[in-house]
Tab-separated table of C-alpha atoms in Angstrom:
chain	number	residue	atom	x	y	z
A	11	MET	CA	131.370	97.824	94.965
A	12	SER	CA	129.109	96.669	92.046
A	13	TRP	CA	127.770	99.461	90.003
A	14	LYS	CA	124.039	99.046	91.506
A	15	GLY	CA	125.257	99.198	95.093
A	16	LEU	CA	127.598	102.508	94.108
A	17	SER	CA	124.260	103.780	92.516
A	18	ARG	CA	122.031	103.098	95.876
A	19	ALA	CA	125.072	104.534	98.039
A	20	VAL	CA	125.095	107.830	95.721
A	21	ALA	CA	121.471	108.177	96.091
A	22	LEU	CA	121.447	107.882	99.713
A	23	GLY	CA	124.126	109.828	100.473
A	24	ALA	CA	122.162	112.574	98.459
A	25	LEU	CA	119.200	111.895	100.588
A	26	GLY	CA	121.043	112.624	103.510
A	27	ALA	CA	122.087	115.900	102.640
A	28	VAL	CA	118.970	116.823	101.456
A	29	LEU	CA	117.032	115.491	104.744
A	30	PHE	CA	119.376	116.616	107.345
A	31	ALA	CA	120.694	119.715	105.783
A	32	GLY	CA	118.091	121.521	108.184
A	33	GLN	CA	117.547	121.048	111.824
A	34	ALA	CA	116.762	117.829	113.073
A	35	GLY	CA	113.206	116.884	113.445
A	36	ALA	CA	111.999	119.167	110.668
A	37	VAL	CA	111.750	116.488	107.870
A	38	THR	CA	108.834	117.128	105.534
A	39	LEU	CA	109.420	115.004	102.742
A	40	VAL	CA	107.426	117.548	100.360
A	41	PRO	CA	107.406	116.396	96.477
A	42	PRO	CA	108.733	119.441	94.171
A	43	LYS	CA	105.948	122.155	93.329
A	44	PRO	CA	103.389	121.630	91.998
A	45	SER	CA	103.647	118.066	92.412
A	46	VAL	CA	101.387	115.850	94.349
A	47	PHE	CA	102.503	112.415	95.525
A	48	LEU	CA	99.698	109.936	94.687
A	49	GLY	CA	99.262	106.935	96.973
A	50	VAL	CA	96.992	104.144	97.821
A	51	SER	CA	96.365	102.014	100.895
A	52	ASP	CA	97.987	98.718	101.485
A	53	ARG	CA	95.773	95.960	101.428
A	54	GLY	CA	98.323	93.238	102.430
A	55	THR	CA	99.802	92.056	98.860
A	56	THR	CA	101.438	93.452	96.040
A	57	ALA	CA	98.977	91.929	94.031
A	58	GLU	CA	96.202	94.451	95.241
A	59	PHE	CA	98.599	97.361	94.732
A	60	ASN	CA	99.236	96.122	91.194
A	61	GLU	CA	95.801	95.737	90.693
A	62	PHE	CA	94.978	99.569	91.919
A	63	ALA	CA	98.197	100.639	89.369
A	64	ALA	CA	96.710	99.138	86.329
A	65	LEU	CA	93.010	100.020	87.074
A	66	THR	CA	94.037	103.881	87.447
A	67	GLY	CA	96.794	103.809	84.858
A	68	LYS	CA	99.446	105.180	87.217
A	69	HIS	CA	101.782	103.681	89.761
A	70	PRO	CA	101.169	105.250	93.220
A	71	ALA	CA	104.156	106.845	94.794
A	72	LEU	CA	103.156	106.167	98.397
A	73	LEU	CA	101.948	103.088	100.037
A	74	GLN	CA	100.026	103.762	103.247
A	75	THR	CA	99.968	101.041	105.707
A	76	PHE	CA	97.431	100.682	108.935
A	77	HIS	CA	99.164	98.694	111.777
A	78	PRO	CA	97.979	98.263	115.192
A	79	TRP	CA	100.216	99.395	117.821
A	80	GLY	CA	103.561	97.362	118.683
A	81	ASN	CA	103.434	95.632	115.277
A	82	SER	CA	106.361	94.838	113.218
A	83	LEU	CA	107.086	96.351	110.116
A	84	ASN	CA	108.869	93.484	108.524
A	85	ALA	CA	106.171	92.126	106.018
A	86	ALA	CA	105.126	95.726	105.281
A	87	TYR	CA	108.828	96.760	104.511
A	88	GLU	CA	108.812	93.841	101.739
A	89	ARG	CA	105.709	95.297	100.349
A	90	TRP	CA	107.372	98.932	100.333
A	91	ARG	CA	110.568	97.689	98.469
A	92	GLU	CA	108.612	95.274	95.992
A	93	THR	CA	106.131	97.961	95.019
A	94	GLY	CA	108.739	100.822	94.583
A	95	THR	CA	106.677	103.251	96.975
A	96	ARG	CA	107.797	105.276	100.013
A	97	PRO	CA	105.759	104.443	103.401
A	98	VAL	CA	102.952	105.918	105.217
A	99	LEU	CA	102.512	104.064	108.236
A	100	ALA	CA	99.162	104.862	110.057
A	101	ILE	CA	99.132	103.659	113.708
A	102	ALA	CA	95.993	102.724	115.236
A	103	THR	CA	95.652	101.605	118.937
A	104	THR	CA	93.341	98.647	118.405
A	105	ASP	CA	93.733	95.028	117.375
A	106	ASP	CA	93.096	94.885	113.667
A	107	GLN	CA	91.334	91.677	114.357
A	108	THR	CA	89.236	91.893	117.472
A	109	LEU	CA	89.410	95.976	117.734
A	110	ALA	CA	89.867	95.708	121.219
A	111	GLU	CA	91.859	98.664	122.773
A	112	ILE	CA	95.716	97.885	123.004
A	113	ILE	CA	96.993	101.183	124.589
A	114	THR	CA	95.081	104.036	125.757
A	115	PRO	CA	96.101	108.062	124.681
A	116	GLU	CA	97.352	108.612	128.378
A	117	GLN	CA	99.532	105.585	128.752
A	118	ILE	CA	101.275	106.545	125.384
A	119	ALA	CA	101.902	109.956	126.903
A	120	LEU	CA	103.211	108.563	130.047
A	121	GLY	CA	105.686	106.018	128.241
A	122	ALA	CA	103.771	102.674	128.562
A	123	GLY	CA	104.429	102.342	124.690
A	124	ASP	CA	107.797	103.645	124.260
A	125	ASP	CA	109.414	100.284	123.615
A	126	TYR	CA	107.606	100.474	120.432
A	127	LEU	CA	108.228	104.159	119.577
A	128	LEU	CA	111.756	103.196	119.858
A	129	GLN	CA	111.919	100.471	117.560
A	130	LEU	CA	110.066	102.522	115.123
A	131	ASN	CA	112.891	105.206	115.389
A	132	ASP	CA	115.405	102.625	115.097
A	133	PHE	CA	113.533	100.704	112.166
A	134	PHE	CA	113.391	104.009	109.846
A	135	ALA	CA	116.979	105.658	111.292
A	136	LYS	CA	118.905	102.307	110.719
A	137	ARG	CA	118.057	102.133	107.113
A	138	GLY	CA	117.534	105.729	106.229
A	139	LEU	CA	114.478	105.001	105.120
A	140	PRO	CA	112.076	107.920	104.276
A	141	ALA	CA	108.616	107.489	105.610
A	142	TYR	CA	105.679	109.437	106.950
A	143	ILE	CA	104.278	108.702	110.320
A	144	ARG	CA	100.341	108.988	110.916
A	145	PRO	CA	99.957	108.214	114.345
A	146	LEU	CA	96.120	108.084	115.433
A	147	GLY	CA	94.565	109.283	112.588
A	148	GLU	CA	90.861	110.761	112.896
A	149	PRO	CA	91.141	111.632	116.469
A	150	ASN	CA	87.433	113.461	116.128
A	151	ARG	CA	85.697	110.398	114.824
A	152	CYS	CA	83.786	108.544	117.774
A	153	LEU	CA	84.529	105.248	116.465
A	154	ASN	CA	88.253	105.341	117.011
A	155	ALA	CA	89.250	104.130	120.557
A	156	TRP	CA	91.878	107.029	120.901
A	157	SER	CA	88.591	109.827	120.585
A	158	ALA	CA	87.358	111.814	123.289
A	159	ILE	CA	83.946	111.848	122.087
A	160	ASN	CA	81.567	109.404	122.261
A	161	CYS	CA	78.974	108.891	119.673
A	162	ASP	CA	76.290	110.421	121.549
A	163	GLY	CA	78.386	113.494	121.791
A	164	THR	CA	79.301	113.352	125.386
A	165	GLN	CA	83.132	113.334	126.533
A	166	LYS	CA	84.545	110.176	127.071
A	167	GLY	CA	86.871	111.651	130.120
A	168	GLY	CA	89.720	109.502	131.798
A	169	GLU	CA	92.631	108.312	129.837
A	170	HIS	CA	90.693	109.272	126.297
A	171	THR	CA	90.730	113.315	126.402
A	172	ALA	CA	91.781	115.750	123.647
A	173	TYR	CA	94.528	116.849	126.408
A	174	TRP	CA	95.951	113.167	126.456
A	175	TYR	CA	95.665	112.795	122.807
A	176	LYS	CA	97.659	115.643	122.164
A	177	GLU	CA	100.413	114.586	124.634
A	178	ALA	CA	100.387	111.281	123.348
A	179	PHE	CA	100.915	112.662	119.627
A	180	ARG	CA	103.835	114.935	120.916
A	181	ARG	CA	105.513	112.127	122.634
A	182	ILE	CA	105.383	109.759	119.350
A	183	ALA	CA	106.520	112.596	117.209
A	184	ALA	CA	109.598	113.294	119.841
A	185	ILE	CA	110.724	109.802	120.103
A	186	VAL	CA	110.332	108.441	116.485
A	187	ARG	CA	111.820	111.832	115.224
A	188	GLY	CA	114.913	110.832	117.272
A	189	GLY	CA	118.019	112.944	116.593
A	190	GLN	CA	119.011	113.507	120.395
A	191	THR	CA	121.014	112.245	123.096
A	192	LEU	CA	119.008	110.314	126.020
A	193	GLU	CA	119.491	113.435	128.216
A	194	GLY	CA	118.217	115.672	125.104
A	195	ILE	CA	115.230	113.742	124.572
A	196	ASN	CA	114.121	113.377	128.451
A	197	ALA	CA	114.789	117.305	128.499
A	198	THR	CA	112.435	117.686	125.212
A	199	LEU	CA	109.606	115.235	127.056
A	200	ALA	CA	110.236	117.579	130.594
A	201	GLU	CA	109.257	120.709	128.644
A	202	ILE	CA	105.672	119.387	127.589
A	203	ALA	CA	104.903	117.980	131.261
A	204	LEU	CA	106.001	114.135	130.393
A	205	PRO	CA	108.244	111.780	131.971
A	206	PRO	CA	111.285	110.441	130.746
A	207	LEU	CA	111.814	107.710	128.034
A	208	ASN	CA	111.084	104.484	129.469
A	209	ARG	CA	112.146	101.228	127.951
A	210	THR	CA	111.318	98.260	129.461
A	211	LYS	CA	112.998	95.766	127.180
A	212	GLY	CA	116.567	96.706	128.218
A	213	PRO	CA	118.291	99.919	129.498
A	214	ASN	CA	117.678	103.138	127.453
A	215	PRO	CA	119.829	103.965	124.345
A	216	THR	CA	122.234	106.669	125.108
A	217	GLU	CA	121.078	108.295	121.858
A	218	LEU	CA	118.171	108.253	119.292
A	219	ALA	CA	119.737	108.521	115.621
A	220	ALA	CA	117.930	110.903	113.701
A	221	ALA	CA	115.057	109.226	111.528
A	222	PRO	CA	113.930	110.551	107.826
A	223	VAL	CA	110.509	110.510	108.762
A	224	SER	CA	107.794	113.193	108.545
A	225	ILE	CA	104.990	113.289	111.118
A	226	VAL	CA	101.738	113.850	109.710
A	227	TRP	CA	98.879	115.052	111.847
A	228	SER	CA	95.245	113.963	110.429
A	229	PRO	CA	91.790	114.836	112.020
A	230	LEU	CA	88.324	114.664	109.942
A	231	PRO	CA	87.482	118.114	108.369
A	232	GLY	CA	84.705	118.613	110.539
A	233	GLY	CA	83.950	115.943	113.385
A	234	SER	CA	81.855	112.646	114.039
A	235	PRO	CA	79.734	113.877	115.805
A	236	ARG	CA	79.613	117.687	115.164
A	237	VAL	CA	79.932	118.798	118.595
A	238	LYS	CA	81.880	121.321	120.687
A	239	GLY	CA	85.133	120.004	121.591
A	240	ASN	CA	85.316	117.575	118.489
A	241	PHE	CA	86.602	119.662	115.518
A	242	PRO	CA	89.894	119.738	114.144
A	243	GLY	CA	91.454	122.452	116.274
A	244	ASN	CA	90.558	120.775	119.388
A	245	PHE	CA	93.357	118.143	118.651
A	246	TRP	CA	96.497	120.370	117.165
A	247	PRO	CA	99.077	118.996	119.071
A	248	GLY	CA	101.353	122.340	117.817
A	249	ALA	CA	103.082	122.950	114.655
A	250	ARG	CA	106.108	121.804	116.533
A	251	TRP	CA	105.147	118.366	116.474
A	252	VAL	CA	103.605	118.138	112.971
A	253	ASP	CA	105.141	118.086	109.465
A	254	TRP	CA	102.036	117.715	107.593
A	255	ALA	CA	98.431	118.458	108.514
A	256	GLY	CA	96.040	115.905	106.514
A	257	THR	CA	92.372	115.025	106.746
A	258	ASP	CA	90.259	112.271	105.038
A	259	PHE	CA	87.270	112.974	102.632
A	260	TYR	CA	84.859	110.228	101.101
A	261	SER	CA	81.966	110.546	98.892
A	262	GLU	CA	79.737	109.281	101.639
A	263	TYR	CA	80.385	112.670	103.406
A	264	PRO	CA	81.127	115.486	100.827
A	265	VAL	CA	81.075	118.323	103.189
A	266	TRP	CA	82.917	120.749	100.892
A	267	GLU	CA	82.458	123.753	103.419
A	268	ASP	CA	84.344	121.578	106.047
A	269	LEU	CA	87.279	120.662	103.682
A	270	LYS	CA	87.608	124.453	102.719
A	271	ARG	CA	87.415	125.308	106.627
A	272	PHE	CA	90.186	122.751	107.146
A	273	TYR	CA	92.537	124.089	104.457
A	274	ALA	CA	92.362	127.562	105.893
A	275	GLY	CA	92.898	126.447	109.273
A	276	LYS	CA	95.152	129.499	110.912
A	277	GLN	CA	97.023	126.672	113.077
A	278	TRP	CA	98.336	124.683	110.520
A	279	LYS	CA	98.268	127.498	107.961
A	280	GLY	CA	102.265	126.856	107.085
A	281	LYS	CA	101.753	123.282	106.648
A	282	PRO	CA	101.760	120.938	103.351
A	283	LEU	CA	98.461	119.336	103.306
A	284	ALA	CA	97.747	115.590	102.774
A	285	ILE	CA	94.471	113.995	101.842
A	286	THR	CA	95.204	110.907	103.948
A	287	GLU	CA	92.124	109.118	102.730
A	288	TRP	CA	89.743	109.307	100.005
A	289	ALA	CA	87.527	107.111	98.429
A	290	VAL	CA	84.156	106.395	96.955
A	291	SER	CA	81.553	103.802	98.242
A	292	GLY	CA	77.815	102.634	97.737
A	293	LYS	CA	77.643	103.736	94.137
A	294	ASP	CA	79.424	105.368	91.200
A	295	GLU	CA	80.574	108.704	91.931
A	296	PRO	CA	82.768	110.108	88.814
A	297	ARG	CA	81.360	113.395	89.676
A	298	PHE	CA	82.916	113.590	93.187
A	299	VAL	CA	86.164	112.456	91.480
A	300	LYS	CA	86.153	115.604	89.195
A	301	GLN	CA	85.238	117.879	92.162
A	302	LEU	CA	87.766	116.351	94.520
A	303	ILE	CA	90.681	116.403	92.196
A	304	SER	CA	89.527	120.069	90.606
A	305	TRP	CA	89.866	121.044	94.513
A	306	THR	CA	93.338	119.452	95.171
A	307	VAL	CA	94.719	120.913	91.929
A	308	LYS	CA	93.563	124.578	92.838
A	309	HIS	CA	94.667	124.162	96.297
A	310	PRO	CA	98.495	124.349	95.876
A	311	ARG	CA	99.203	123.263	99.631
A	312	VAL	CA	97.921	119.845	99.139
A	313	ARG	CA	100.594	117.514	98.054
A	314	MET	CA	99.571	114.462	98.941
A	315	PHE	CA	96.495	112.243	97.628
A	316	VAL	CA	96.109	108.584	98.908
A	317	TYR	CA	93.127	106.319	97.974
A	318	TYR	CA	91.673	104.313	100.528
A	319	ALA	CA	91.149	101.084	98.870
A	320	GLY	CA	90.110	99.328	101.578
A	321	PHE	CA	91.805	97.355	104.849
A	322	GLY	CA	91.450	93.336	105.784
A	323	PRO	CA	89.330	90.817	104.496
A	324	GLY	CA	85.762	90.425	103.344
A	325	ALA	CA	83.496	92.615	101.169
A	326	ASN	CA	85.202	95.730	100.053
A	327	THR	CA	82.933	98.730	99.176
A	328	TYR	CA	85.667	100.901	98.250
A	329	ASP	CA	86.812	98.493	95.355
A	330	LEU	CA	87.404	100.508	91.918
A	331	ARG	CA	86.359	97.599	89.838
A	332	LEU	CA	82.517	97.984	91.388
A	333	TYR	CA	82.610	101.434	90.073
A	334	PRO	CA	83.506	101.598	86.539
A	335	ARG	CA	82.393	105.088	85.646
A	336	THR	CA	84.357	106.473	88.577
A	337	THR	CA	87.736	104.293	87.599
A	338	ASN	CA	87.382	105.989	84.100
A	339	THR	CA	86.967	109.307	85.192
A	340	LEU	CA	90.031	109.011	88.052
A	341	ARG	CA	92.143	107.297	85.262
A	342	LEU	CA	91.670	110.586	82.727
A	343	LYS	CA	92.150	112.815	85.695
A	344	LEU	CA	95.359	111.094	87.262
A	345	ARG	CA	96.934	111.718	83.709
A	346	ARG	CA	98.275	115.289	84.633
A	347	GLU	CA	101.977	115.041	85.336
A	348	THR	CA	101.734	116.876	88.644
A	349	PHE	CA	100.427	113.463	89.977
A	350	LEU	CA	103.446	111.720	90.780
A	351	GLN	CA	104.047	107.904	90.403
A	352	TYR	CA	107.360	107.511	92.156
A	353	ALA	CA	109.227	109.501	95.339
A	354	GLU	CA	112.778	109.853	93.986
A	355	TYR	CA	113.927	108.234	97.175
A	356	ASN	CA	111.864	105.174	97.632
A	357	ALA	CA	112.106	101.719	99.527
A	358	SER	CA	113.048	99.986	96.217
A	359	LEU	CA	116.663	101.358	97.074
A	360	PHE	CA	116.903	99.275	100.211
A	361	PRO	CA	118.009	95.854	100.487
A	362	PRO	CA	115.556	92.973	101.607
A	363	LEU	CA	115.753	92.004	105.271
A	364	PRO	CA	118.261	89.234	106.228
A	365	PRO	CA	116.369	85.845	106.564
A	366	PRO	CA	115.749	85.073	110.035
A	367	PRO	CA	118.203	82.786	112.121
A	368	PRO	CA	117.233	78.812	111.602
A	369	LYS	CA	115.456	77.492	114.828
A	370	THR	CA	117.282	75.226	116.754
A	371	ALA	CA	115.741	72.057	117.349
A	372	LYS	CA	114.424	71.276	120.790
A	373	ALA	CA	116.281	68.457	122.916
A	374	PRO	CA	113.873	65.511	123.386
């Protein structure tokens, strides 16, 4: 074995010892105290990642990729590798081009999406790749297809309720974490009144390997709209199914009282916290950056800090290049050593995907 290969094997062996020393399904991937993982959203190219790193003067440890339900991870995996980042996979149930709903919360809960969940478990478990899985973020934002409240404050009902959201979240966590036999996973699902594993593309696996993934639950700190039944606690799936509690906070909606209240939430009191998305938009906001970083530093359970740099083609109001004073302030504040540039076990340790098999020519 080459020295590089031996180093990787030693590193991954140490990773296995760290991750699986405790009970399966309890992986948190929290940085050492008092450090905070710095992150940025994935805009689809390594060039855009490198541009953000150059603007801020710091390499982000995490790269958050937004994917529609059922999407392949192959292209994202190569970006995680090339950028030397640890993945954050944010999963939506809408097509990223048409915004059409692919699957409902009730359908997920009842097993209609199990093929995809098994795919995720296999992808991360087979490679031993540590990752944060963020399913169905912002469930209390009315514009999201998986939300339970319409924008006029009325209940959606049917397949889109807080009950079905919570059941869907639990099923996602149970299957993607793995670490159980088929009998064990079916017993776990039965405990929460859900049907057994439902693989449609072939027989169910006899066992699900334990994946080194950490499950992130991330509502808005208040609610959009702010009505009864649409606050974070209404969507809490339970401590068993959540490794991190996270929330999003933007300069356009700086309701600090909501952020303070979310941090103090009793239901997730023992969980590490993540700012899963934050950004400035519309105008230069250096004061907002100062306030948010100061707030983060003063709240020791916050251990992840991810800038939302926009997503998809077209105009991008979150582009830091539009806000020079904001960027200068951010660059200055991120000099703190506690904002980590690298996760010790990141995707750069892992080999590239094998090339796809050559296509056979069709007979004339």
